[in-house]
GROMACS .gro file of C-alpha atoms in nm:
model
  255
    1UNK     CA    1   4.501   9.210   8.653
    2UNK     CA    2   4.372   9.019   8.958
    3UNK     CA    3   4.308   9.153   9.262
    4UNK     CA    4   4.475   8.996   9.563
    5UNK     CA    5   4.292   8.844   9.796
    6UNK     CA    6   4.506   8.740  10.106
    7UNK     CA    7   4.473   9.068  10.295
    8UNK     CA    8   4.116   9.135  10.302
    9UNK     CA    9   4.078   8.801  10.431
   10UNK     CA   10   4.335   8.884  10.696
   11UNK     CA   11   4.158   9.215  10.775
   12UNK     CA   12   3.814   9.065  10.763
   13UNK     CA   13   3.915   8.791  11.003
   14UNK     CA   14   4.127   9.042  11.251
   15UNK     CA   15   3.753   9.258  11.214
   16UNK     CA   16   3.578   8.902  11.297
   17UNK     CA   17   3.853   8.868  11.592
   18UNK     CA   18   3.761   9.207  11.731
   19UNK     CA   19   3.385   9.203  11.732
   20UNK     CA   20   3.406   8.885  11.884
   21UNK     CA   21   3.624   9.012  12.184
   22UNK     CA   22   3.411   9.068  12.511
   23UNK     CA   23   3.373   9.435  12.613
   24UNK     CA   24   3.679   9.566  12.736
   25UNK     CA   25   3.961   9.315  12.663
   26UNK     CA   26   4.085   9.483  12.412
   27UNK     CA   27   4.129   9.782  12.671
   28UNK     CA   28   4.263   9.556  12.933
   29UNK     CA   29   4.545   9.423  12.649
   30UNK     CA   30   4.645   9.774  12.598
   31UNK     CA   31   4.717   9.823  12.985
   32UNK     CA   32   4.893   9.527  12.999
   33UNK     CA   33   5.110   9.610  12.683
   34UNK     CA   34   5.189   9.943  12.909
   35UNK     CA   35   5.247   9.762  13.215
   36UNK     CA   36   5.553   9.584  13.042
   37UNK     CA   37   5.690   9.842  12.903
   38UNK     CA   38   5.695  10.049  13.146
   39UNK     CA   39   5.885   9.757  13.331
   40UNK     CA   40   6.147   9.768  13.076
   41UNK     CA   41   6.211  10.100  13.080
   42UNK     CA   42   6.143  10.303  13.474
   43UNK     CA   43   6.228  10.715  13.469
   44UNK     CA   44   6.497  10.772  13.785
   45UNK     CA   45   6.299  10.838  14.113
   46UNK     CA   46   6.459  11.211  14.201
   47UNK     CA   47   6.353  11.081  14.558
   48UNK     CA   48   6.633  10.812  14.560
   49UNK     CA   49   6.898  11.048  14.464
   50UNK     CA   50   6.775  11.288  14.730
   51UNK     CA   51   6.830  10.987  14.990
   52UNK     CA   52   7.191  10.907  14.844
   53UNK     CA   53   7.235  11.276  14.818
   54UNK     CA   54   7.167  11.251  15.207
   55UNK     CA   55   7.372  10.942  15.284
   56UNK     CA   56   7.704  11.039  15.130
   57UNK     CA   57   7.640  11.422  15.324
   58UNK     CA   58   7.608  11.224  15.610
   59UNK     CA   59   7.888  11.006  15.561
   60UNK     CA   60   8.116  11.303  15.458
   61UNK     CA   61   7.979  11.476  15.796
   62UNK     CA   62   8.086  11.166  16.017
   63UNK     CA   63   8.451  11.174  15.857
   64UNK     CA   64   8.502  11.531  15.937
   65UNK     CA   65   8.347  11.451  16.294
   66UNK     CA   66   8.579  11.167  16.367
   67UNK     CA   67   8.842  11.401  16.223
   68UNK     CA   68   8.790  11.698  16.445
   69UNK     CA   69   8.780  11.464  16.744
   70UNK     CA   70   9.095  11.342  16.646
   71UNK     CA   71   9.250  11.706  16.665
   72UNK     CA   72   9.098  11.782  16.965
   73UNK     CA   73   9.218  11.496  17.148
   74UNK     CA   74   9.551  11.560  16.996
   75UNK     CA   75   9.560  11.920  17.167
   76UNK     CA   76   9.492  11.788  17.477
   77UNK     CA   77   9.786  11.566  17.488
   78UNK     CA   78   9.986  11.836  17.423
   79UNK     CA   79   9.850  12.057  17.661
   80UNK     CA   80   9.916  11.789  17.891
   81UNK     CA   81  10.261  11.744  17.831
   82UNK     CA   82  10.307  12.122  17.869
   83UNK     CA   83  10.216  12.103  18.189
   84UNK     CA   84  10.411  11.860  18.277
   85UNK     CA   85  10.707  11.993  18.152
   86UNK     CA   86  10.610  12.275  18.342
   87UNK     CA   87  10.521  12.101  18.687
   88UNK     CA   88  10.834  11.980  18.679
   89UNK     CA   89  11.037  12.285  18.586
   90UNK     CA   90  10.847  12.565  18.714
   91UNK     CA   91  11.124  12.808  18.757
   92UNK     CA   92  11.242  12.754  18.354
   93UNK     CA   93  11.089  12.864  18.011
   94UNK     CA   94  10.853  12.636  17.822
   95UNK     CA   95  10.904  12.682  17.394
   96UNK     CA   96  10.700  12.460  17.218
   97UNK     CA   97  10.792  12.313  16.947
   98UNK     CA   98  10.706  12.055  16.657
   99UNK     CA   99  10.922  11.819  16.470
  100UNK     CA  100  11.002  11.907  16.114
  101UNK     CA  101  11.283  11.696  16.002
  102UNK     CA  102  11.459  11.355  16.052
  103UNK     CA  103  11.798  11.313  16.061
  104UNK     CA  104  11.957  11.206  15.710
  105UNK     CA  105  11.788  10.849  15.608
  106UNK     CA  106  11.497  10.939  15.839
  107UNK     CA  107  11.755  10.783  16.110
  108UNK     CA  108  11.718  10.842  16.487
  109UNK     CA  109  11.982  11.045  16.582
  110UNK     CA  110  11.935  11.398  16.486
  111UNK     CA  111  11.580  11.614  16.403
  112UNK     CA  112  11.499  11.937  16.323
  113UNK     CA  113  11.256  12.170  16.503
  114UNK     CA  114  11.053  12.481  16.424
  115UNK     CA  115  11.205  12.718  16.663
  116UNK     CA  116  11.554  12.903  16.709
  117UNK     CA  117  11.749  13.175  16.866
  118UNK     CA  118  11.414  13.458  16.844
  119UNK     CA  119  11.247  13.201  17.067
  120UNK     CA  120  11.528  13.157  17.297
  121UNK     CA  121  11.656  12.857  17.195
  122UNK     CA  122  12.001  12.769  17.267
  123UNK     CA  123  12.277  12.476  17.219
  124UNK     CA  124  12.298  12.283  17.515
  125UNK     CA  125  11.925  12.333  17.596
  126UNK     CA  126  11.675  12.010  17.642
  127UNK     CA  127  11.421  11.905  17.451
  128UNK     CA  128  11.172  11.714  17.597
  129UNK     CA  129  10.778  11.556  17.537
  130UNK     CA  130  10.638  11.625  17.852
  131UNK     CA  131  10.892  11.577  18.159
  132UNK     CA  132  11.096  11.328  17.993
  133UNK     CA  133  11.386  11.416  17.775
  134UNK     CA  134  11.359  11.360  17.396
  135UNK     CA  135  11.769  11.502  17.303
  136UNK     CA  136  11.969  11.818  17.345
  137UNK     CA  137  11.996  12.148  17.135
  138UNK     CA  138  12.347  12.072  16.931
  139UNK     CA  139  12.272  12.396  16.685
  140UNK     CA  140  12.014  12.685  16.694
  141UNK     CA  141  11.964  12.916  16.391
  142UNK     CA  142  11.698  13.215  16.407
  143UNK     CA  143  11.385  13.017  16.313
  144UNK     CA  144  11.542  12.647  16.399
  145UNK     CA  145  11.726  12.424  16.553
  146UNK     CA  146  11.936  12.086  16.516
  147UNK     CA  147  11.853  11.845  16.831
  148UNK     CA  148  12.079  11.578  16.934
  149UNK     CA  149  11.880  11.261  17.053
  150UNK     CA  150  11.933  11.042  17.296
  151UNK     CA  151  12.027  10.800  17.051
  152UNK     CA  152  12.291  10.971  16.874
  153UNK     CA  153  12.645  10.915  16.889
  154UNK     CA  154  12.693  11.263  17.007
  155UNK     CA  155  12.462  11.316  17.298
  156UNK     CA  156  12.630  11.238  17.615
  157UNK     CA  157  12.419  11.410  17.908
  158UNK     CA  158  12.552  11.388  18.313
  159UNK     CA  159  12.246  11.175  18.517
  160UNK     CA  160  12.172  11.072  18.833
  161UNK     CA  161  12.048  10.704  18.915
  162UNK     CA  162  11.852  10.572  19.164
  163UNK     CA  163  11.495  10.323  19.213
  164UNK     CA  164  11.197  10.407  19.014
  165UNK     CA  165  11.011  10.670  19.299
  166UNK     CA  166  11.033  10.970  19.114
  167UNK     CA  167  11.205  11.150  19.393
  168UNK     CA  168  11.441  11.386  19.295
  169UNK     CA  169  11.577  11.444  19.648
  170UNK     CA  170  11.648  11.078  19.698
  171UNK     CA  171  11.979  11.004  19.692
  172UNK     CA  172  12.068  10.868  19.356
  173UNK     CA  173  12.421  10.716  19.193
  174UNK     CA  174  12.606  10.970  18.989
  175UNK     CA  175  12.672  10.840  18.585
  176UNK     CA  176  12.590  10.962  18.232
  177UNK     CA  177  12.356  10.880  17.940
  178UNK     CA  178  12.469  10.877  17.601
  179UNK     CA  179  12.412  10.743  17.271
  180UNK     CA  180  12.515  10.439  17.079
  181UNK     CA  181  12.366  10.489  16.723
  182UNK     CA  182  12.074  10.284  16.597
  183UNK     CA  183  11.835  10.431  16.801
  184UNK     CA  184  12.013  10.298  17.154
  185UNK     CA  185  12.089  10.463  17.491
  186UNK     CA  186  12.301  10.351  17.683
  187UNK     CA  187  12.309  10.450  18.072
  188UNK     CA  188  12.704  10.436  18.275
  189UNK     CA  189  12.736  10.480  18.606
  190UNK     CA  190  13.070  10.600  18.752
  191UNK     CA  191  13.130  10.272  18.979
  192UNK     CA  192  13.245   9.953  18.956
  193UNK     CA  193  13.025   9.777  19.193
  194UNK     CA  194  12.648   9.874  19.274
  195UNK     CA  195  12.331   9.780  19.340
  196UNK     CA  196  12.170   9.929  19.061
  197UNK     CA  197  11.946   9.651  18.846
  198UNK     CA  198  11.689   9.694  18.564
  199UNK     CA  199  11.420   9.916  18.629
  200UNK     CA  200  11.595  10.186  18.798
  201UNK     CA  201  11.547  10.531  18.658
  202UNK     CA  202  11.800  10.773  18.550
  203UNK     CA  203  11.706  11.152  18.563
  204UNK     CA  204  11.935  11.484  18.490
  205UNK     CA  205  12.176  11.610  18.721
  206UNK     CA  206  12.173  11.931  18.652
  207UNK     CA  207  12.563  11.938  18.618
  208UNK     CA  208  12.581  12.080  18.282
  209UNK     CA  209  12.403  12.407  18.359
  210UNK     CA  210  12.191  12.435  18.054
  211UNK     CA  211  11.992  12.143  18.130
  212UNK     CA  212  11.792  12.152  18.457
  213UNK     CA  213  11.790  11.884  18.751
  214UNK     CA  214  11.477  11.668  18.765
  215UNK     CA  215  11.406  11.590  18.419
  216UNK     CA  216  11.319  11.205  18.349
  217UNK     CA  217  11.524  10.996  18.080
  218UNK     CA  218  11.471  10.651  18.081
  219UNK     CA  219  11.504  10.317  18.295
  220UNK     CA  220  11.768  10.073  18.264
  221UNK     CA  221  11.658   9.759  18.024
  222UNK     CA  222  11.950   9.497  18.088
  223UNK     CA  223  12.191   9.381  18.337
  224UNK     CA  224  12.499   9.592  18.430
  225UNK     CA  225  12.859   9.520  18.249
  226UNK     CA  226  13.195   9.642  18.283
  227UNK     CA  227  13.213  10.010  18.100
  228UNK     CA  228  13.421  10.128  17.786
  229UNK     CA  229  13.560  10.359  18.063
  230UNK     CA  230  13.820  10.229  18.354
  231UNK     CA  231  13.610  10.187  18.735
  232UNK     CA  232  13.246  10.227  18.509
  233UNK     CA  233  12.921  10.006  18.458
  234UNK     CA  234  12.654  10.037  18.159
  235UNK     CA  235  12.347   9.899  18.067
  236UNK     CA  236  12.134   9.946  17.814
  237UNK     CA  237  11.859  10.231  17.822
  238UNK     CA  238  11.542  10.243  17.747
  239UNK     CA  239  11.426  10.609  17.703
  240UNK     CA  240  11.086  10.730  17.831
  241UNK     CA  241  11.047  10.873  17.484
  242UNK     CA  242  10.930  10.661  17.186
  243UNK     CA  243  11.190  10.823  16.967
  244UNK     CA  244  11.033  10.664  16.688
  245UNK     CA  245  10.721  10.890  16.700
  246UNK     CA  246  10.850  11.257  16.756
  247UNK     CA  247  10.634  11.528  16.634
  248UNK     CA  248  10.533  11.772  16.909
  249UNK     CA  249  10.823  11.869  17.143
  250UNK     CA  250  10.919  12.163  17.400
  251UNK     CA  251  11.263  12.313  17.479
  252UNK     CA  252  11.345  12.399  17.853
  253UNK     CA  253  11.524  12.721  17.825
  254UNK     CA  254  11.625  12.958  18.084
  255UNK     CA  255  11.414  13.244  18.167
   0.00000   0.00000   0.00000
């Protein structure tokens, strides 16, 4: 049997290798050998999870900021509009109100709101956002109410026109609003000539007892044409309401 011969010549030569080394390479090797592994492979720094810990809490905190700003400045407006509504009125109840249901197809012309009859609400009654009008009461229950709005084919409300000052003691034209479907008013005055143009303002009479005097609707938006009614004029209306965007409302109802 002969004894091989190939690796004690490889270990005596590694042995040679060695000896030969200067002092400390072999140490130095070993630290680099380290070095790159540790490259390869680095344990997760707690420290950067503690700063995206801290970001996204931050984040989160800025969301909820911009949120609560959002509500607050939301409040105001309707606090605003209350006292409007109530500046203009001062003599009538204020119920406030919000917007819980279109009309069927999310159409213009009728919406549902979150009071009734407890709160005083009645058919006949305006609802308004601030001191302009928004539609009329057509049905109250005990906790609701169907509105009318101006836009609806049902809504017909006595007005008085005159020039965009505001006044309600001016002297104004005596006419009507009421609605043409698709989300447009249309204003008639009961005359066949006037000086009425675009830009004049029509505002409630007060005629129909349930609504008061005073209360802004909208401003006429087109020239003046012969009306569907013998000795009348209409023009096209453009309420003061975006009708489009209802959600907070009042009701003027009597005290």
């Amino acid at each position: 049997m002969r004894t091989p011969v190939l690796p004690p010549l490889i270990l005596l030569v590694l042995a040679a290798a060695l000896y030969l080394l200067p002092d400390g390479s072999l140490y130095a090797w070993r630290l680099y050998l380290r070095g790159a592994v540790a490259r390869l492979y680095r344990p997760p720094d707690p420290r950067a999870d503690a700063s995206r810990d801290t970001f996204s809490d931050s984040r989160d905190l800025l969301i909820l900021l911009h949120q609560r700003e959002a509500q607050i400045a939301d409040l105001r407006r309707r606090l605003a509009e209350l006292d409007a509504a109530r500046e203009r009125v001062p003599d009538q109840a204020i119920v406030a109100a919000r917007v819980v249901r279109l009309g069927p197809d999310n159409t213009l012309d009728t919406f549902t709101i979150d009071v009734g009859t407890r709160d005083g609400v009645l058919p006949g009654q305006a609802v308004v956002v601030g001191e302009a009008v928004a539609g009329i009461v057509a049905r109250a229950e005990a906790e609701a109410a169907l509105v009318l709005s101006l836009a609806s084919t049902g809504c017909y409300l006595s007005a008085r026109i005159g020039e965009p000052d505001g006044s309600v003691d001016r002297p104004r034209l005596l006419g009507a609003v009421r609605g043409i479907g698709a989300g447009d008013v249309a204003a008639v005055i009961f005359s066949s000539a006037t000086a009425a143009k675009e830009g004049w303002i029509a505002m409630t009479s007060g005629l129909e007892g349930t609504v008061p005097e005073g209360l802004i609707i909208g401003t006429l938006a087109g020239s003046l044409v012969e009306g569907e009614e013998s000795g009348t004029l209409e023009a096209r209306l453009r309420p003061v309401v975006d009708l489009t965007s209802l959600d907070f409302v009042s009701v003027i109802a009597r005290k």
